[in-house]
Tab-separated table of C-alpha atoms and ligand atoms in Angstrom:
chain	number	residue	atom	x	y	z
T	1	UNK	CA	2.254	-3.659	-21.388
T	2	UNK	CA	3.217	-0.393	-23.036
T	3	UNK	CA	-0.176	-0.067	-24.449
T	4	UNK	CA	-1.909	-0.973	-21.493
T	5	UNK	CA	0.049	2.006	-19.835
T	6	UNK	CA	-0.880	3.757	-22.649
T	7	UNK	CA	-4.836	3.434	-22.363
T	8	UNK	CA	-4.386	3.620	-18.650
T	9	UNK	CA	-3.261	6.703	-18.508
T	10	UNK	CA	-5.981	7.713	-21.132
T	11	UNK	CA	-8.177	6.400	-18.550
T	12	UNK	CA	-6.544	8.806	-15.736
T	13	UNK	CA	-6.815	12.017	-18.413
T	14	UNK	CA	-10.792	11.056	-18.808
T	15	UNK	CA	-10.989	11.134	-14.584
T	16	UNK	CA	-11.306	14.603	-14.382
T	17	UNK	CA	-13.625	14.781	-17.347
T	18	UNK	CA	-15.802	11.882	-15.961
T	19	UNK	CA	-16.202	13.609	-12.820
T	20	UNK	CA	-17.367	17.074	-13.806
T	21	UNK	CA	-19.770	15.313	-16.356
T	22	UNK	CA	-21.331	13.045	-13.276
T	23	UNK	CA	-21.560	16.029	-11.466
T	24	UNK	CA	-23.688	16.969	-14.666
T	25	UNK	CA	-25.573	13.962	-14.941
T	26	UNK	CA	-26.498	14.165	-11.045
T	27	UNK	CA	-27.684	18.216	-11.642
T	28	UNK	CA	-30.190	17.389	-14.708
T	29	UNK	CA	-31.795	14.478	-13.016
T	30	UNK	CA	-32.450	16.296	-10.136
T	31	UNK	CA	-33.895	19.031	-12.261
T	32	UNK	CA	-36.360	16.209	-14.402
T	33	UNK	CA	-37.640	14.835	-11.039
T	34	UNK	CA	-38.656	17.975	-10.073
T	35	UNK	CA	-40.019	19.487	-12.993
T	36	UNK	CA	-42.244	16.469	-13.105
T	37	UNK	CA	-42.759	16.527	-9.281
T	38	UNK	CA	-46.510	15.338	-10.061
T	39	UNK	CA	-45.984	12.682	-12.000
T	40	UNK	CA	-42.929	11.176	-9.947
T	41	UNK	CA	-45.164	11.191	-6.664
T	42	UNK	CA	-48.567	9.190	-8.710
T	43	UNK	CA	-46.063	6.907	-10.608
T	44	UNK	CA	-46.332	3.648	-8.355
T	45	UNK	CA	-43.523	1.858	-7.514
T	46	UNK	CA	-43.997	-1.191	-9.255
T	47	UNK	CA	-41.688	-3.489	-7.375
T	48	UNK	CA	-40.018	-3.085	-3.982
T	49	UNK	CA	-37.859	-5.445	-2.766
T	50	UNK	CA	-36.459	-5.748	0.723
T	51	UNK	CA	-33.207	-7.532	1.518
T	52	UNK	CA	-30.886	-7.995	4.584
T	53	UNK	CA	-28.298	-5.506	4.870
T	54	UNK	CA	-25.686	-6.833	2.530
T	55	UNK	CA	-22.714	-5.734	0.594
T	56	UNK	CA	-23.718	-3.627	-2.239
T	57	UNK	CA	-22.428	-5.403	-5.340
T	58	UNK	CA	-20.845	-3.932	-8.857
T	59	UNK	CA	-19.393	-5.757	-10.968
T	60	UNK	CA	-15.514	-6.703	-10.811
T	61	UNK	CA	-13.335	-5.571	-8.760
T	62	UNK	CA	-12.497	-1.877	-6.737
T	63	UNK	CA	-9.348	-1.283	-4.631
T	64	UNK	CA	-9.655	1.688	-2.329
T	65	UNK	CA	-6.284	2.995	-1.051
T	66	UNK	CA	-7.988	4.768	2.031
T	67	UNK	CA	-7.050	7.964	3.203
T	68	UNK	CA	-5.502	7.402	6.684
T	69	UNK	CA	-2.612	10.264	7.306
T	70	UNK	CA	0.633	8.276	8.349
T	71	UNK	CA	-0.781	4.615	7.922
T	72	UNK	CA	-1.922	1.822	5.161
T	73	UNK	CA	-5.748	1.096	5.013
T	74	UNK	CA	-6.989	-0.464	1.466
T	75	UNK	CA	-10.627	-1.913	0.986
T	76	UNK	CA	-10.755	-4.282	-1.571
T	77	UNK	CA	-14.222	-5.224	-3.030
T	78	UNK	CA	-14.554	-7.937	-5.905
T	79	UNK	CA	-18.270	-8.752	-7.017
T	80	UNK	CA	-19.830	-8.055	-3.677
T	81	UNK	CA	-17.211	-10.087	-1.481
T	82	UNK	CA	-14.806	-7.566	0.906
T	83	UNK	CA	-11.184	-7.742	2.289
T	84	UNK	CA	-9.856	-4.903	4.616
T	85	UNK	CA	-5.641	-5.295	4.263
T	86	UNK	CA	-4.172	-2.983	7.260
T	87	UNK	CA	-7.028	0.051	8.425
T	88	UNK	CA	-4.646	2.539	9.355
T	89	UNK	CA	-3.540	3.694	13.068
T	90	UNK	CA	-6.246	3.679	16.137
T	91	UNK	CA	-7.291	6.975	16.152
T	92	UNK	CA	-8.652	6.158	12.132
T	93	UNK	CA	-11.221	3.484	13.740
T	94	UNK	CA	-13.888	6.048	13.114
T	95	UNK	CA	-12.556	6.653	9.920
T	96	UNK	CA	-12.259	3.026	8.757
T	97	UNK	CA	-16.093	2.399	10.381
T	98	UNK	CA	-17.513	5.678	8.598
T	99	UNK	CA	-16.214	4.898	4.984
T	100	UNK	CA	-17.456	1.215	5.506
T	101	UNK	CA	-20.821	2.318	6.165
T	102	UNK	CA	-21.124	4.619	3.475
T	103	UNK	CA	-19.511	2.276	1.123
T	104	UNK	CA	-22.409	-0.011	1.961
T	105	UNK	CA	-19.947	-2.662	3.487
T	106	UNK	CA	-21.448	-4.994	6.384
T	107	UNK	CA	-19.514	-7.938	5.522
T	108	UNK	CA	-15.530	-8.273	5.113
T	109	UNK	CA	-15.018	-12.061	4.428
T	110	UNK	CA	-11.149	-11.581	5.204
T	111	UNK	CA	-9.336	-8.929	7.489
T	112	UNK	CA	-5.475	-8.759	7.285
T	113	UNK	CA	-3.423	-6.845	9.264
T	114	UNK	CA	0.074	-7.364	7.875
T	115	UNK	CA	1.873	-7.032	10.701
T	116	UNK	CA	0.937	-5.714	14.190
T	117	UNK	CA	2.065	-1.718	14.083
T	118	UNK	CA	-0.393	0.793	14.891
T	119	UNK	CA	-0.146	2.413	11.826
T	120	UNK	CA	-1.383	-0.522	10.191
T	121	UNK	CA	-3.543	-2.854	12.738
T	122	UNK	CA	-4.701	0.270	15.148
T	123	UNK	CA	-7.528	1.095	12.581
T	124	UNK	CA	-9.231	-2.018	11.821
T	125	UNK	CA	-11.156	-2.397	14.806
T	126	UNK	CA	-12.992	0.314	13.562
T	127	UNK	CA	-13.959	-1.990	10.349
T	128	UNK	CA	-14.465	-5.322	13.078
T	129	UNK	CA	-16.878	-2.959	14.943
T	130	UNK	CA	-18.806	-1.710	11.084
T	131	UNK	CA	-18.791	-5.166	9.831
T	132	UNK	CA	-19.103	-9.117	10.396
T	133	UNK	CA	-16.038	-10.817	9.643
T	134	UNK	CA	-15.520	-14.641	8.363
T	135	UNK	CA	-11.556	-15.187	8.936
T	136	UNK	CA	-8.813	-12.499	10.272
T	137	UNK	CA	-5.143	-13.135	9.424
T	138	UNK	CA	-1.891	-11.403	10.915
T	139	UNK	CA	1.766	-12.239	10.861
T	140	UNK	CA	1.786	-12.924	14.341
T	141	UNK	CA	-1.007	-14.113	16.589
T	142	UNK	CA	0.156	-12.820	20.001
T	143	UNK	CA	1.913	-9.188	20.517
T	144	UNK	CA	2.270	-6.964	23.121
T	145	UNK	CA	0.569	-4.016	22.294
T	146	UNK	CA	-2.913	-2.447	23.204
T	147	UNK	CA	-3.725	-2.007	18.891
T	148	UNK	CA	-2.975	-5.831	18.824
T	149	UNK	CA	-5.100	-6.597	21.962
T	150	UNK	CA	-7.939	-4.394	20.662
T	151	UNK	CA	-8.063	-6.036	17.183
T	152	UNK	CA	-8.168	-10.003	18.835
T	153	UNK	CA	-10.676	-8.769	21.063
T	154	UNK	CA	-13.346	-6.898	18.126
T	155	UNK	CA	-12.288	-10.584	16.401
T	156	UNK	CA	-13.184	-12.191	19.808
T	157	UNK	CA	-16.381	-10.548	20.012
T	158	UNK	CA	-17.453	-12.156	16.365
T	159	UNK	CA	-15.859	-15.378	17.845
T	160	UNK	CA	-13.079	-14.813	15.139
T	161	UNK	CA	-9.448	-16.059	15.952
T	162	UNK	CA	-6.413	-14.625	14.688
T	163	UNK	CA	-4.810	-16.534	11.694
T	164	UNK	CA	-1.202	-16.244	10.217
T	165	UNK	CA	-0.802	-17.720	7.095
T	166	UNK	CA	1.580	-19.522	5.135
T	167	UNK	CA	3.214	-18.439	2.098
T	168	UNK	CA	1.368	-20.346	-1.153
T	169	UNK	CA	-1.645	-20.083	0.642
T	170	UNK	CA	-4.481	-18.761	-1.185
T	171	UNK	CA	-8.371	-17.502	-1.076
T	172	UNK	CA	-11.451	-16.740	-3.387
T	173	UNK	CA	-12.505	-13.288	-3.357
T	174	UNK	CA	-15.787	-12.464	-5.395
T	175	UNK	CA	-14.023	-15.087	-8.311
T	176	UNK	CA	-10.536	-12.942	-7.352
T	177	UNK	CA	-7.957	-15.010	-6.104
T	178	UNK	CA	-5.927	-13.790	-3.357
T	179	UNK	CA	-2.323	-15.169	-2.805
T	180	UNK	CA	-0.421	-14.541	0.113
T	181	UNK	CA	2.838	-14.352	-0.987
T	182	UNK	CA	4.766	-13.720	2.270
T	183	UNK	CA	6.029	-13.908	5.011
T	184	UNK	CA	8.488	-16.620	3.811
T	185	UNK	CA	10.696	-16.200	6.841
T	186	UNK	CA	10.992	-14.488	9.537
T	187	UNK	CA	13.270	-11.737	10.361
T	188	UNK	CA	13.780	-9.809	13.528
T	189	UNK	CA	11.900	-6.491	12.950
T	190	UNK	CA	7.939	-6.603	12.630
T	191	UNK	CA	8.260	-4.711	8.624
T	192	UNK	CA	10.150	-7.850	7.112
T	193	UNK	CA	7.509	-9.810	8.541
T	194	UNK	CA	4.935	-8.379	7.136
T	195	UNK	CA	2.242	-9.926	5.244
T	196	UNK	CA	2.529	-9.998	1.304
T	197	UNK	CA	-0.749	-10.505	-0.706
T	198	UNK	CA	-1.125	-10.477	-4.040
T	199	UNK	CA	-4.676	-10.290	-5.798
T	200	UNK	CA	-5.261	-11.370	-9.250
T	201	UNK	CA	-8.957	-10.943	-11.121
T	202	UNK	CA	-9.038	-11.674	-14.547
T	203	UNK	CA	-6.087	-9.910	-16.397
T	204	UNK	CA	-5.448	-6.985	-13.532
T	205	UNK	CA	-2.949	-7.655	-10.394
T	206	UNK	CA	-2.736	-5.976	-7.471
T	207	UNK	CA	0.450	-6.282	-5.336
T	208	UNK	CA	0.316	-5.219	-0.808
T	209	UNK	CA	3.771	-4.769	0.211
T	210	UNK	CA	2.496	-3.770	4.041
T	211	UNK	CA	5.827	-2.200	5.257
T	212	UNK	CA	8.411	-5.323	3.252
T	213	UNK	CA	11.967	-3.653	3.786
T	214	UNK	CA	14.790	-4.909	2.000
T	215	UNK	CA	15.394	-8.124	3.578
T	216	UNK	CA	11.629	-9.128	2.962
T	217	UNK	CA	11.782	-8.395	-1.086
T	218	UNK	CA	14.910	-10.602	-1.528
T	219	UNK	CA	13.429	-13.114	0.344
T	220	UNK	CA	10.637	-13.132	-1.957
T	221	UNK	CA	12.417	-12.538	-4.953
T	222	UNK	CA	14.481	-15.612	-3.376
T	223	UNK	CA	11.190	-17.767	-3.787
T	224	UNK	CA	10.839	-17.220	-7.058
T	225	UNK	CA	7.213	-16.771	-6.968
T	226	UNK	CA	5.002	-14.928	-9.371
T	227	UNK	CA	4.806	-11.092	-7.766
T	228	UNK	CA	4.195	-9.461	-12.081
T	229	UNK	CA	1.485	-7.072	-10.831
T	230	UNK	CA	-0.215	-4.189	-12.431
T	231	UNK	CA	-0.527	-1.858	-8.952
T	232	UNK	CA	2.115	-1.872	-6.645
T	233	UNK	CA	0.799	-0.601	-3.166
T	234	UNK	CA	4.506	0.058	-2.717
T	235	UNK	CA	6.203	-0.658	0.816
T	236	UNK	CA	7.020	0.966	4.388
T	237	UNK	CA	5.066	4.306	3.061
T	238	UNK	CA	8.068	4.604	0.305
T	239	UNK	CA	10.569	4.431	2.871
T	240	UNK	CA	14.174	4.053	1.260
T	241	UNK	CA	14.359	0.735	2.442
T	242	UNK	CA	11.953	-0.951	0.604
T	243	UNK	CA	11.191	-0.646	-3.625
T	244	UNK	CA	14.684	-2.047	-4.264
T	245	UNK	CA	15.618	-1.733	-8.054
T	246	UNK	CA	15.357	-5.683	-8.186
T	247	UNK	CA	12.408	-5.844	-6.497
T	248	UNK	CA	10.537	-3.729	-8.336
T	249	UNK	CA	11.504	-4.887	-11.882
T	250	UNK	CA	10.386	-8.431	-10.344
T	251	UNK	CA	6.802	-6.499	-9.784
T	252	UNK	CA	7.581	-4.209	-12.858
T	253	UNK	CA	4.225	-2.476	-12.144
T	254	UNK	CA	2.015	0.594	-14.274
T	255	UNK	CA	1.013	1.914	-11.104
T	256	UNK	CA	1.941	2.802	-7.710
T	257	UNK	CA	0.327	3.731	-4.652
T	258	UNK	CA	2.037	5.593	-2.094
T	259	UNK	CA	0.226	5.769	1.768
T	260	UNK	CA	1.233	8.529	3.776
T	261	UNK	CA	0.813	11.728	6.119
T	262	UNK	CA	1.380	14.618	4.013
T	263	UNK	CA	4.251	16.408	5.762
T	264	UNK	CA	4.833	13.495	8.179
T	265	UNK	CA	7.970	12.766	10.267
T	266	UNK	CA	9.523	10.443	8.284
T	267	UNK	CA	10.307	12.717	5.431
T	268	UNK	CA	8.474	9.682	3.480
T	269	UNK	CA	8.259	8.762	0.323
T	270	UNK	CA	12.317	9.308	0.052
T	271	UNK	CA	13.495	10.528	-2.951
T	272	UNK	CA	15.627	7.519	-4.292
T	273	UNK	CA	12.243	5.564	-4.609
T	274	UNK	CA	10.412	8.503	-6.224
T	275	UNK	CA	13.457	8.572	-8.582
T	276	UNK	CA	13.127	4.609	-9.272
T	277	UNK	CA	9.387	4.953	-10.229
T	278	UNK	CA	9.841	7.964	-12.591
T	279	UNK	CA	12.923	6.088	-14.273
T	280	UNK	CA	10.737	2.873	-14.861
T	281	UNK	CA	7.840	5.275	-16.152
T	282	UNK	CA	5.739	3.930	-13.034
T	283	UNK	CA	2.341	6.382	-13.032
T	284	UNK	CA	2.499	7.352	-9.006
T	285	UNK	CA	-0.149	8.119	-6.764
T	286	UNK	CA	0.186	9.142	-3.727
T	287	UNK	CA	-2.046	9.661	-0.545
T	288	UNK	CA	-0.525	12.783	0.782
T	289	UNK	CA	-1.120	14.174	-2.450
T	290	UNK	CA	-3.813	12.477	-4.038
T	291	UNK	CA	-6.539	11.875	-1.108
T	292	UNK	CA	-8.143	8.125	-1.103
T	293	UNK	CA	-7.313	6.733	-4.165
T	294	UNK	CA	-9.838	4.266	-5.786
T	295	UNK	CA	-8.712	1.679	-8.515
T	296	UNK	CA	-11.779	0.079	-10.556
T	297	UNK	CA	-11.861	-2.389	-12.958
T	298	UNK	CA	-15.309	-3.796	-14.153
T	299	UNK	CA	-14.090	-6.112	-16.977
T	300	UNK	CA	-10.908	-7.666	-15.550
T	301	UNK	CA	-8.749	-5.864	-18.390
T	302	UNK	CA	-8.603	-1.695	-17.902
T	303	UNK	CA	-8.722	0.010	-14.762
T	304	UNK	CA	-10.230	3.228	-14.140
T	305	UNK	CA	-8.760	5.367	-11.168
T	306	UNK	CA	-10.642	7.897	-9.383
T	307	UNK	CA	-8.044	10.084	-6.970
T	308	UNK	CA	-10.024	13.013	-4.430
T	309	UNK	CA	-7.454	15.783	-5.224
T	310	UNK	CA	-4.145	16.035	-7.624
T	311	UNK	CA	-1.647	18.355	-5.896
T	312	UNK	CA	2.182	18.886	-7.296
T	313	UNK	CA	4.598	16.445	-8.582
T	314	UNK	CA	4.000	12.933	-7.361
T	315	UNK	CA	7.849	12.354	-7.834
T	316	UNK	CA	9.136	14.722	-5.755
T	317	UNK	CA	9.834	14.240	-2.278
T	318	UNK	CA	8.516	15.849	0.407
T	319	UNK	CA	10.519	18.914	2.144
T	320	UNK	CA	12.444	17.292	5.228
T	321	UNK	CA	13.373	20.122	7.856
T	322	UNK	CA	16.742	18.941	8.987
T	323	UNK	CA	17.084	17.545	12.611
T	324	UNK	CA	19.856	19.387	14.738
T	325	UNK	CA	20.940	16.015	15.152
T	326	UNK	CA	21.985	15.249	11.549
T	327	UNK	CA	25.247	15.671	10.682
T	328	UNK	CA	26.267	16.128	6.793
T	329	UNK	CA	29.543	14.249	5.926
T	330	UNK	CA	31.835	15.706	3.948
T	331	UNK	CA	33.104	12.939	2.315
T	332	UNK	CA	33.176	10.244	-0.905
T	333	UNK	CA	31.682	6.885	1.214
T	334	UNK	CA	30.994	5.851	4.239
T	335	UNK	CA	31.994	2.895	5.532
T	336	UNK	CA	30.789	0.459	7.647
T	337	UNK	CA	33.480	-1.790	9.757
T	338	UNK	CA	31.251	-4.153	10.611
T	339	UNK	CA	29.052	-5.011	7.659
T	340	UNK	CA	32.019	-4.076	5.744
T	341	UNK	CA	29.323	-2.150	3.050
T	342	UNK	CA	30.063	1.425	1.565
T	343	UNK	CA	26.972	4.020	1.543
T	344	UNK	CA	26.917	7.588	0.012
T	345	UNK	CA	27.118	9.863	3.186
T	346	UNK	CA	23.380	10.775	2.483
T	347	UNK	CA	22.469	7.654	3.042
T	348	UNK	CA	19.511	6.477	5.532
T	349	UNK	CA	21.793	4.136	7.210
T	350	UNK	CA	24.177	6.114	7.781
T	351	UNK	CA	22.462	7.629	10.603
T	352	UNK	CA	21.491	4.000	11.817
T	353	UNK	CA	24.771	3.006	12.306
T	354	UNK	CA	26.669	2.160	15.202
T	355	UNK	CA	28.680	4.966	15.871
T	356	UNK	CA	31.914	2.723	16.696
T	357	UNK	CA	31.225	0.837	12.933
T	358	UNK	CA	30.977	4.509	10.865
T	359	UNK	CA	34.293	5.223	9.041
T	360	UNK	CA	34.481	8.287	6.666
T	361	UNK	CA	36.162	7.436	3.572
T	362	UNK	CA	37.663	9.932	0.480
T	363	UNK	CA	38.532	7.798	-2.112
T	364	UNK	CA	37.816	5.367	-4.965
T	365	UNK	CA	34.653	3.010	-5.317
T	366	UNK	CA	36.423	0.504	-7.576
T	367	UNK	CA	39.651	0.244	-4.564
T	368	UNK	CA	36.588	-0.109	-1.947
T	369	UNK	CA	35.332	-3.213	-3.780
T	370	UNK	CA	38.924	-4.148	-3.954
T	371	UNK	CA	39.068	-3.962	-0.151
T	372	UNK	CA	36.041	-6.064	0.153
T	373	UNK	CA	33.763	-3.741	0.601
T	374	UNK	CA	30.270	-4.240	-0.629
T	375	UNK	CA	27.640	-1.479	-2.207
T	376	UNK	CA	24.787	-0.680	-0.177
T	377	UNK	CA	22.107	-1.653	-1.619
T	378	UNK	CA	19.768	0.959	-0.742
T	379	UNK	CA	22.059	3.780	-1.589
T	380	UNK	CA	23.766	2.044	-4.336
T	381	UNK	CA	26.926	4.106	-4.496
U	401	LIG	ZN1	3.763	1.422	8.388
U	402	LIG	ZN1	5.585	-1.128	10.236
């Protein structure tokens, strides 16, 4: 695998290369054709052949990590077949339809909205409306929300129905094969239920986390299944509770994708996940700082990535102006009396907490454990 990371990121150094010399290539043909302006307009065209409007078709497979702001939205294209997973919030619809059409996509064989927030579901109307559609999946098939009502109704339209599917089951993409991996269970808050998929074509693997928090990895971790994967779109926008140490050894990926709104309100991707990635020498990519991020691999064995922009350090979290409301503890641990777990008093849950629970502590970790207190496993103090 260290080789593989090895020519991959050969591969990445080459990108920038690649793309001034096709710039290149594009300049002197135009100059040919028109130096021989004559002869181009006499030469006959000896064959034309008209076809339906259809998928254009490359060989292999091409994972687009779409440019949505705040929001997931990847295209995934394998020998012609398509799969939309998640099209970003409903004000991308345009977006999603646009980058369809000029991708030459008119037919997605699978939709998947991994679970019904906005920032995930809201944009794939947009695709329903671009494309026909042969089967649509989400984690739930009813929800109370006008993005959920809008995508079964572009579904409707096709005289699509929503389906959720069941962990083990799996499809055929373009000779891919397409495993979703989760939900296994379900857990009260729409994230831990969202849909898992994991895409394998030849030798490369592609792992969608949709917004899997904690709970959701162990569970999955819990079933033992196969999750090994090359890319890691990583999970909840590289929110702090999600990309768990365990977790992502499990995946142990050579390349991450983060999808989010540069300077959004989330402060996201948190630092303790950036710091994870750069300690397991994961190469990072991020939206906010990247653009639309395509992955390509023609041959089933390298992958090629093509990013629209590189700006500063992917592992570096983003500046978070801090709320009045935040209040910086001056202390060793917190503790929490109900869960009876111990955080570092920077951690995200800290501010979650119940109020009545919080308990500042100055003191020893080891006399903690003794106490019965249990590491959080976010923060791990
Ligand atoms: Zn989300
Ligand atoms: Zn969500």
């Amino acid at each position: 695998m260290r080789r593989f990371l090895k020519n991959l990121l050969l591969m990445i150094l080459c990108l920038s290369l690649l793309a001034s010399l096709s710039c290149a290539k594009t300049k002197n043909e135009g100059t040919v054709s028109s130096d021989s302006s004559s002869s181009t307009e006499t030469s006959e065209t000896s064959s034309t052949e008209i076809k339906n409007r259809s998928n254009k078709v490359d060989p292999g497979i091409r994972v687009d990590f779409i440019d949505v702001g705040q929001g997931d939205a990847s295209l995934i294209v394998c020998n012609g077949e398509a799969m939309m997973i998640d099209g970003g919030s409903s004000e991308k619809s345009d977006l999603i339809y646009s980058y369809l059409e000029s991708h030459w996509v008119y037919d997605l064989k699978y939709v998947v909205a991994t679970h019904p927030d906005d920032d995930h579901i809201g944009g794939l109307s947009g695709a329903i409306h671009e494309a026909s559609v042969e089967r649509a999946f989400c984690s739930v098939n009813e929800y109370d929300s006008r993005s959920f009502e809008n995508y079964r109704k572009s579904l409707n339209e096709q005289g699509v129905s929503i389906e959720v599917p069941n962990a083990g089951d799996t499809l055929d993409l373009g000779g891919a094969k397409v495993t979703f991996i989760a939900p296994i269970e379900t857990f009260e808050e729409n994230n831990n239920n969202s849909i898992v998929i994991r895409i394998v074509y030849d030798e490369v693997s592609f792992l969608f986390t949709g917004d899997a928090e904690i709970l959701e990895e162990q569970s999955i971790l819990a079933s033992g299944q196969d999750i090994k994967s090359n890319v890691l779109k990583i999970g909840h926008h590289g929110s702090s509770y999600s990309s768990t140490k365990d977790f992502l050894n499990a995946v142990s990926p050579d390349l991450a994708v983060i999808s989010c709104a540069e300077g959004n309100d989330f402060g996201f991707p948190k630092q303790s996940v950036l710091d994870r990635l750069k300690k397991m020498e994961v190469k990072l990519f991020r939206t906010d700082l990247n653009g639309s991020i395509s992955i390509y691999s023609a041959d089933g064995k390298t992958l090629t990535i093509y990013q629209d922009k590189e700006l500063g350090d992917p592992y570096l979290a983003p500046a978070v102006p801090q709320s009045d409301s935040s209040v910086v503890y001056n202390c060793d641990y917190i503790l929490n009396n109900s869960s009876r777990k111990f955080h570092l008093p920077e951690c995200e849950s800290v501010e979650k907490m119940n109020p009545k629970n919080r308990l500042e502590y100055n003191g020893d970790r080891e006399d903690l454990i003794e106490a019965g207190y249990e590491p959080c496993h976010i923060c791990n103090p």
